[in-house]
Each structure stands twice: as C-alpha cells, then as structure tokens.
Amino acid sequence: MPVLDIRNNIVMVTNTVGVGSNYGIGYALTSNTGNFQNLTSNNNTFWVASASGSQNAIGVVNGLTTTTNIPLNTLAYWQSTTGKDAISQNILPVTISNSNMHIVLGNATNLLLNGTGASLAEVTDDIDCEARTGPNSPDIGADEFNAPNIDVAFDAIVRPGGVTTCHS
C-alpha cells in the first residue's frame, strides 16, 4: 500500500454541468477506515459545487469505476469514512481568476486559510518562491499570503438602559 501525505491543499470540484462524475480525490481502497493507515491527510480545504446531471463529490473510495465506488459528498462523510482530515475545512477560496489561482487578499473567506496549514520541513516556500514562514504560516494552498491587519473602531458604547457615552 503506498504512503501518501496530502496536507495544505485546496481541492475544488467546480464543474456544475454535463453528465458523469467529478471527484476531488479518488482511492481504490475499500471504505474500511483501517485501509487508510498509510494516508496522512489534514489541513486541507475541500469545496464541491452543486451539480445538475452529474455526481460531484469531495472524494470516492472502494474503486474508481461508477459501478463499485462510494462517493463521499460532504467533508463530514469523507472524515468519517477515511478517519482523516480532522481539522480540514469546507470552504471555496476566492482567487484572482480561473487562470490565476492566487488568493485575493482581504477577502473574508480567504482569511480562514491564513496560518491554518501544517509546517512541513519538505516545503519551505510557495509557488512564487515566497517563504512559508512567519507568525501566521503556513497557509493552506500553494500561495503564501499575509492577511491584512484589521482595525476595529467604534463611535460610542451603549450601556444597558440606552445611555450612550461618546469617545474620541
């Protein structure tokens, strides 16, 4: 059985038209959790588009043919079947475009990827040769980014009873 290490990845199935099956990950292993002992998979994000006329799923186990496989449509189903990806996420990152998969900085959804990856000695930089080190590193995905600082300001504090105090 091969040893696989799948961490810090963004897995997206975005096809929503046509017929057939679209899977983010496929394993020919049966759905017995013990069969996944050589698999390390965590700190990923999975997103699957809803489809009409086709079967979209995060992954498939028990074979790669449609007559024998078991599609795992949700992250919870994937986690319970494989026993992996305990702290992985189910979000659709916002990228610059379909041909430029860099993360859009400042997007609230993308902030969930910042600093939530696992440190891997084998991976020291990202797709742009930027270091995968720092206080909020590494990020999930191939693009290391720094989330913008968020400054929160307020104009007034409302106390019980409706009394407002002003602050400058």
Coordinates of N, CA and C in Angstrom, one line a residue:
M1 N 0.8 -1.2 0.0 CA 0.0 0.0 0.0 C 0.9 1.2 0.0
P2 N 0.6 2.2 -0.9 CA 1.5 3.4 -1.0 C 1.3 4.3 0.2
V3 N 2.3 5.1 0.5 CA 2.3 6.1 1.6 C 2.0 7.4 0.9
L4 N 0.9 8.1 1.4 CA 0.5 9.4 0.8 C 0.5 10.4 1.9
D5 N 1.0 11.6 1.6 CA 0.9 12.7 2.5 C 0.3 13.9 1.8
I6 N -1.0 14.2 2.1 CA -1.8 15.2 1.5 C -2.1 16.3 2.5
R7 N -1.3 17.4 2.6 CA -1.6 18.4 3.6 C -1.4 19.8 2.9
N8 N -2.2 20.7 3.4 CA -2.1 22.1 3.0 C -2.6 22.4 1.5
N9 N -3.5 21.5 1.1 CA -4.0 21.7 -0.3 C -5.4 22.2 -0.4
I10 N -5.7 22.9 -1.5 CA -7.0 23.3 -1.8 C -7.5 22.4 -2.9
V11 N -8.6 21.7 -2.6 CA -9.2 20.7 -3.5 C -10.6 21.2 -3.9
M12 N -10.8 21.6 -5.2 CA -12.1 22.2 -5.6 C -12.6 21.4 -6.8
V13 N -13.9 21.1 -6.7 CA -14.7 20.5 -7.8 C -15.7 21.5 -8.2
T14 N -15.5 22.2 -9.4 CA -16.3 23.3 -9.7 C -17.2 23.1 -10.9
N15 N -17.1 21.9 -11.6 CA -18.0 21.6 -12.7 C -19.4 21.5 -12.2
T16 N -20.3 22.2 -12.9 CA -21.8 22.1 -12.5 C -22.7 21.7 -13.6
V17 N -22.1 21.4 -14.8 CA -22.9 21.0 -15.9 C -22.5 19.7 -16.5
G18 N -23.3 19.1 -17.3 CA -22.9 17.9 -18.0 C -23.3 16.6 -17.2
V19 N -22.9 15.5 -17.7 CA -23.2 14.2 -17.0 C -21.9 13.6 -16.6
G20 N -21.9 12.6 -15.8 CA -20.7 11.9 -15.4 C -20.4 12.2 -13.9
S21 N -19.2 11.9 -13.5 CA -18.8 12.0 -12.1 C -17.6 12.9 -12.0
N22 N -17.5 13.7 -11.0 CA -16.4 14.6 -10.8 C -16.0 14.5 -9.3
Y23 N -14.8 14.0 -9.1 CA -14.3 13.8 -7.7 C -13.0 14.6 -7.5
G24 N -12.8 15.1 -6.3 CA -11.6 15.8 -6.0 C -10.5 14.8 -5.7
I25 N -10.8 13.7 -5.1 CA -9.8 12.7 -4.7 C -10.4 11.3 -5.0
G26 N -9.6 10.4 -5.5 CA -10.2 9.0 -5.7 C -9.2 8.0 -5.1
Y27 N -9.7 7.1 -4.3 CA -8.9 6.0 -3.8 C -9.6 4.7 -4.2
A28 N -8.8 3.7 -4.6 CA -9.4 2.4 -5.0 C -9.5 1.5 -3.7
L29 N -9.2 2.1 -2.6 CA -9.3 1.3 -1.3 C -10.7 1.2 -0.9
T30 N -11.0 0.1 -0.2 CA -12.4 -0.1 0.3 C -12.6 0.9 1.4
S31 N -13.9 1.1 1.8 CA -14.2 2.2 2.8 C -14.0 1.8 4.2
N32 N -13.2 0.8 4.4 CA -12.8 0.4 5.8 C -11.7 1.4 6.3
T33 N -12.0 2.1 7.4 CA -11.1 3.1 7.9 C -9.6 2.6 8.0
G34 N -9.4 1.4 8.4 CA -8.1 0.8 8.6 C -7.3 0.8 7.3
N35 N -8.0 0.8 6.2 CA -7.3 0.8 4.9 C -6.6 2.1 4.6
F36 N -6.8 3.2 5.4 CA -6.2 4.5 5.2 C -5.1 4.7 6.1
Q37 N -4.5 3.7 6.7 CA -3.4 3.9 7.7 C -2.1 4.5 7.1
N38 N -1.9 4.4 5.8 CA -0.7 4.9 5.1 C -1.0 6.3 4.5
L39 N -2.2 6.9 4.8 CA -2.6 8.2 4.3 C -2.5 9.2 5.5
T40 N -1.7 10.3 5.2 CA -1.7 11.4 6.1 C -2.5 12.5 5.3
S41 N -3.6 13.0 5.8 CA -4.4 14.0 5.1 C -5.0 14.9 6.1
N42 N -4.6 16.2 6.1 CA -5.1 17.1 7.1 C -4.8 18.5 6.6
N43 N -5.3 19.5 7.2 CA -5.0 20.9 6.9 C -5.3 21.3 5.5
N44 N -6.3 20.7 4.9 CA -6.8 20.9 3.6 C -8.1 21.7 3.6
T45 N -8.5 22.2 2.4 CA -9.8 22.8 2.3 C -10.4 22.1 1.1
F46 N -11.6 21.6 1.2 CA -12.4 20.9 0.1 C -13.6 21.8 -0.2
W47 N -13.9 21.9 -1.5 CA -15.2 22.5 -1.9 C -15.7 21.8 -3.1
V48 N -17.0 21.5 -3.1 CA -17.6 20.8 -4.2 C -18.8 21.6 -4.6
A49 N -18.9 21.9 -5.9 CA -20.1 22.7 -6.4 C -21.3 21.7 -6.5
S50 N -22.5 22.3 -6.3 CA -23.7 21.5 -6.5 C -23.8 21.3 -8.0
A51 N -24.2 20.2 -8.4 CA -24.3 19.9 -9.9 C -25.6 19.3 -10.3
S52 N -26.0 19.6 -11.5 CA -27.2 19.0 -12.0 C -26.8 18.1 -13.2
G53 N -27.2 16.9 -13.1 CA -26.9 15.9 -14.2 C -25.6 15.2 -14.0
S54 N -24.9 15.5 -13.0 CA -23.6 14.8 -12.7 C -23.5 14.6 -11.2
Q55 N -22.5 13.7 -10.9 CA -22.2 13.4 -9.5 C -20.9 14.1 -9.1
N56 N -21.0 15.1 -8.2 CA -19.8 15.8 -7.7 C -19.6 15.4 -6.3
A57 N -18.4 15.1 -5.9 CA -18.1 14.7 -4.5 C -16.7 15.0 -4.2
I58 N -16.4 15.2 -2.9 CA -15.1 15.5 -2.4 C -14.1 14.4 -2.8
G59 N -14.6 13.2 -2.6 CA -13.8 12.0 -3.0 C -14.6 10.8 -3.2
V60 N -13.9 9.7 -3.6 CA -14.5 8.5 -3.8 C -13.6 7.4 -3.3
V61 N -14.2 6.3 -2.7 CA -13.4 5.2 -2.2 C -14.1 3.9 -2.8
N62 N -13.5 2.8 -2.6 CA -14.0 1.5 -2.9 C -13.9 1.2 -4.4
G63 N -13.0 1.9 -5.1 CA -12.9 1.7 -6.5 C -13.1 3.0 -7.3
L64 N -12.6 3.0 -8.5 CA -12.7 4.2 -9.3 C -13.7 4.1 -10.5
T65 N -14.4 3.0 -10.5 CA -15.5 2.8 -11.5 C -16.8 3.2 -10.9
T66 N -17.7 3.7 -11.7 CA -19.0 4.1 -11.1 C -19.9 2.9 -10.6
T67 N -19.5 1.7 -11.0 CA -20.3 0.6 -10.5 C -19.9 0.1 -9.2
T68 N -18.7 0.4 -8.7 CA -18.2 0.0 -7.4 C -17.9 1.1 -6.4
N69 N -17.8 2.3 -6.8 CA -17.3 3.3 -5.9 C -18.4 3.8 -5.0
I70 N -17.9 4.5 -3.9 CA -18.8 5.1 -2.9 C -18.4 6.6 -2.9
P71 N -19.2 7.5 -3.5 CA -19.0 8.9 -3.5 C -19.1 9.5 -2.1
L72 N -18.2 10.3 -1.7 CA -18.2 10.9 -0.3 C -18.5 12.4 -0.6
N73 N -19.8 12.8 -0.5 CA -20.2 14.1 -0.9 C -19.9 15.3 0.0
T74 N -19.7 15.0 1.3 CA -19.5 16.1 2.3 C -18.2 15.8 3.0
L75 N -17.7 16.9 3.6 CA -16.5 16.8 4.4 C -16.7 15.8 5.6
A76 N -17.8 15.9 6.2 CA -18.1 15.0 7.3 C -18.1 13.5 6.9
Y77 N -18.7 13.3 5.7 CA -18.7 11.9 5.2 C -17.3 11.4 4.9
W78 N -16.5 12.3 4.3 CA -15.1 12.0 4.0 C -14.4 11.7 5.3
Q79 N -14.5 12.5 6.3 CA -13.8 12.4 7.5 C -14.2 11.1 8.2
S80 N -15.5 10.8 8.3 CA -15.9 9.5 9.0 C -15.5 8.3 8.2
T81 N -15.4 8.3 6.9 CA -15.1 7.1 6.2 C -13.6 6.9 6.2
T82 N -12.8 7.9 6.0 CA -11.3 7.8 6.0 C -10.6 7.9 7.3
G83 N -11.3 8.6 8.3 CA -10.6 8.8 9.6 C -9.6 9.9 9.4
K84 N -9.6 10.7 8.4 CA -8.6 11.7 8.1 C -9.2 13.1 8.0
D85 N -8.4 14.1 7.9 CA -8.8 15.5 7.7 C -9.6 16.1 8.8
A86 N -9.3 15.7 10.1 CA -10.0 16.2 11.2 C -10.1 17.7 11.3
I87 N -9.0 18.4 10.9 CA -9.1 19.9 11.0 C -9.1 20.6 9.7
S88 N -9.4 19.8 8.6 CA -9.6 20.4 7.3 C -10.9 21.2 7.2
Q89 N -11.0 22.0 6.2 CA -12.1 22.9 6.1 C -13.0 22.6 4.9
N90 N -14.1 23.2 4.8 CA -15.0 23.1 3.7 C -15.4 24.5 3.2
I91 N -14.5 25.1 2.5 CA -14.7 26.5 2.0 C -14.2 26.6 0.6
L92 N -14.8 27.6 -0.1 CA -14.4 27.9 -1.5 C -13.5 29.2 -1.4
P93 N -12.2 29.0 -1.6 CA -11.3 30.2 -1.6 C -11.7 31.1 -2.8
V94 N -11.5 32.4 -2.6 CA -11.6 33.4 -3.7 C -10.3 33.7 -4.3
T95 N -10.2 33.4 -5.6 CA -8.9 33.6 -6.3 C -9.0 34.7 -7.3
I96 N -7.9 35.2 -7.8 CA -7.9 36.3 -8.8 C -8.8 36.0 -10.0
S97 N -8.6 34.8 -10.6 CA -9.3 34.3 -11.7 C -9.2 32.8 -11.9
N98 N -9.9 32.2 -12.8 CA -9.7 30.8 -13.1 C -8.4 30.5 -13.6
S99 N -7.7 31.4 -14.2 CA -6.3 31.1 -14.7 C -5.2 31.7 -13.8
N100 N -5.6 32.5 -12.8 CA -4.6 33.0 -11.8 C -5.2 32.6 -10.4
M101 N -4.7 31.5 -9.9 CA -5.2 31.0 -8.7 C -4.6 31.6 -7.4
H102 N -4.0 32.8 -7.5 CA -3.5 33.4 -6.3 C -4.7 33.9 -5.5
I103 N -4.5 33.9 -4.2 CA -5.6 34.2 -3.2 C -5.8 35.7 -3.3
V104 N -7.1 36.1 -3.2 CA -7.5 37.5 -3.2 C -7.3 38.0 -1.7
L105 N -6.3 38.9 -1.5 CA -6.1 39.4 -0.2 C -7.2 40.2 0.3
G106 N -7.5 40.1 1.6 CA -8.5 40.9 2.2 C -9.9 40.3 2.1
N107 N -10.1 39.2 1.4 CA -11.4 38.6 1.3 C -11.6 37.8 2.6
A108 N -12.8 38.0 3.2 CA -13.1 37.4 4.5 C -13.0 35.8 4.4
T109 N -13.4 35.2 3.4 CA -13.4 33.8 3.3 C -11.9 33.3 3.3
N110 N -11.1 34.0 2.5 CA -9.7 33.6 2.4 C -8.9 33.7 3.8
L111 N -9.4 34.6 4.7 CA -8.7 34.7 6.0 C -8.8 33.4 6.7
L112 N -9.7 32.5 6.4 CA -9.8 31.2 7.0 C -8.7 30.3 6.6
L113 N -8.0 30.6 5.6 CA -6.8 29.8 5.1 C -5.5 30.3 5.7
N114 N -5.5 31.5 6.2 CA -4.3 32.1 6.7 C -3.8 31.5 8.0
G115 N -2.6 30.9 7.9 CA -2.0 30.3 9.1 C -2.6 29.0 9.5
T116 N -3.4 28.4 8.7 CA -4.1 27.1 9.2 C -3.5 25.9 8.5
G117 N -2.4 26.1 7.8 CA -1.7 24.9 7.3 C -0.8 24.3 8.3
A118 N -0.2 23.1 7.9 CA 0.8 22.4 8.8 C 2.2 22.7 8.3
S119 N 3.1 23.0 9.2 CA 4.5 23.2 8.9 C 5.1 21.9 8.4
L120 N 5.7 21.9 7.2 CA 6.3 20.8 6.6 C 7.8 21.1 6.3
A121 N 8.7 20.3 6.8 CA 10.1 20.5 6.5 C 10.4 20.5 5.0
E122 N 9.7 19.7 4.3 CA 9.9 19.5 2.9 C 9.5 20.7 2.0
V123 N 8.6 21.5 2.6 CA 8.1 22.6 1.8 C 8.4 23.9 2.5
T124 N 9.4 24.7 2.0 CA 9.9 25.9 2.6 C 9.5 27.1 1.9
D125 N 8.9 27.0 0.7 CA 8.5 28.2 0.0 C 7.2 27.9 -0.8
D126 N 6.5 28.9 -1.3 CA 5.3 28.7 -2.0 C 5.6 28.7 -3.5
I127 N 4.5 28.7 -4.3 CA 4.6 28.7 -5.8 C 5.3 29.9 -6.4
D128 N 5.4 31.0 -5.6 CA 6.1 32.2 -6.1 C 7.5 32.3 -5.4
C129 N 8.0 31.2 -4.8 CA 9.3 31.2 -4.1 C 9.3 32.1 -2.8
E130 N 8.1 32.4 -2.3 CA 8.0 33.2 -1.1 C 8.0 32.2 0.1
A131 N 8.8 32.6 1.1 CA 9.0 31.8 2.3 C 7.7 31.4 3.0
R132 N 7.6 30.2 3.4 CA 6.4 29.7 4.1 C 6.7 29.8 5.6
T133 N 7.2 30.9 6.1 CA 7.5 31.1 7.5 C 6.9 32.4 7.9
G134 N 6.7 32.5 9.2 CA 6.2 33.8 9.8 C 5.2 33.5 10.9
P135 N 4.6 34.5 11.5 CA 3.7 34.3 12.6 C 2.4 33.6 12.2
N136 N 2.0 33.8 11.0 CA 0.7 33.1 10.5 C 1.0 32.2 9.3
S137 N 1.9 31.3 9.5 CA 2.3 30.5 8.4 C 2.3 29.0 8.8
P138 N 2.2 28.1 7.9 CA 1.9 28.3 6.5 C 0.4 28.4 6.3
D139 N 0.1 28.9 5.1 CA -1.3 29.0 4.7 C -1.7 27.7 3.9
I140 N -3.0 27.4 3.9 CA -3.5 26.3 3.1 C -3.4 26.8 1.6
G141 N -2.9 25.9 0.7 CA -2.8 26.2 -0.7 C -1.4 26.5 -1.1
A142 N -1.2 26.7 -2.3 CA 0.2 26.9 -2.9 C 0.7 28.4 -2.8
D143 N -0.2 29.3 -2.4 CA 0.1 30.7 -2.3 C 0.2 31.2 -0.9
E144 N 1.4 31.4 -0.4 CA 1.5 32.0 1.0 C 1.2 33.5 0.9
F145 N 0.3 33.9 1.8 CA -0.1 35.3 1.8 C -0.2 35.9 3.2
N146 N -0.1 37.2 3.3 CA -0.2 37.8 4.6 C -1.6 38.5 4.7
A147 N -2.4 38.1 5.6 CA -3.7 38.7 5.8 C -3.5 40.2 6.2
P148 N -4.3 41.1 5.7 CA -4.2 42.5 6.1 C -4.6 42.6 7.6
N149 N -4.0 43.6 8.2 CA -4.4 43.9 9.6 C -5.8 44.5 9.6
I150 N -6.6 44.1 10.5 CA -8.0 44.6 10.6 C -8.0 45.5 11.8
D151 N -8.4 46.7 11.6 CA -8.5 47.7 12.6 C -10.0 48.0 12.9
V152 N -10.4 47.8 14.1 CA -11.7 48.0 14.5 C -11.8 49.3 15.3
A153 N -12.8 50.1 14.9 CA -13.0 51.4 15.6 C -14.5 51.4 16.0
F154 N -14.8 52.2 17.0 CA -16.2 52.4 17.5 C -16.4 53.9 17.8
D155 N -17.6 54.3 17.6 CA -18.0 55.7 17.9 C -18.6 55.9 19.2
A156 N -19.3 54.8 19.8 CA -20.0 55.0 21.0 C -20.1 53.6 21.7
I157 N -20.3 53.7 23.0 CA -20.6 52.5 23.8 C -22.0 52.7 24.3
V158 N -22.9 51.7 24.1 CA -24.2 51.8 24.6 C -24.3 50.9 25.8
R159 N -24.7 51.5 26.9 CA -24.8 50.7 28.2 C -26.3 50.3 28.3
P160 N -26.5 49.3 29.2 CA -27.9 48.9 29.4 C -28.7 50.2 29.9
G161 N -29.9 50.3 29.4 CA -30.7 51.4 29.7 C -30.7 52.5 28.7
G162 N -29.9 52.2 27.6 CA -29.8 53.2 26.5 C -28.9 54.4 26.7
V163 N -28.2 54.5 27.7 CA -27.3 55.6 27.9 C -26.1 55.5 27.0
T164 N -25.7 56.5 26.2 CA -24.6 56.4 25.3 C -23.5 57.3 25.8
T165 N -22.3 56.9 25.8 CA -21.1 57.7 26.1 C -20.3 57.9 24.8
C166 N -19.9 59.1 24.5 CA -19.1 59.3 23.3 C -17.6 59.2 23.6
H167 N -16.9 58.7 22.6 CA -15.4 58.6 22.7 C -14.8 59.2 21.5
S168 N -13.6 59.7 21.7 CA -12.9 60.3 20.6 C -11.5 59.6 20.4

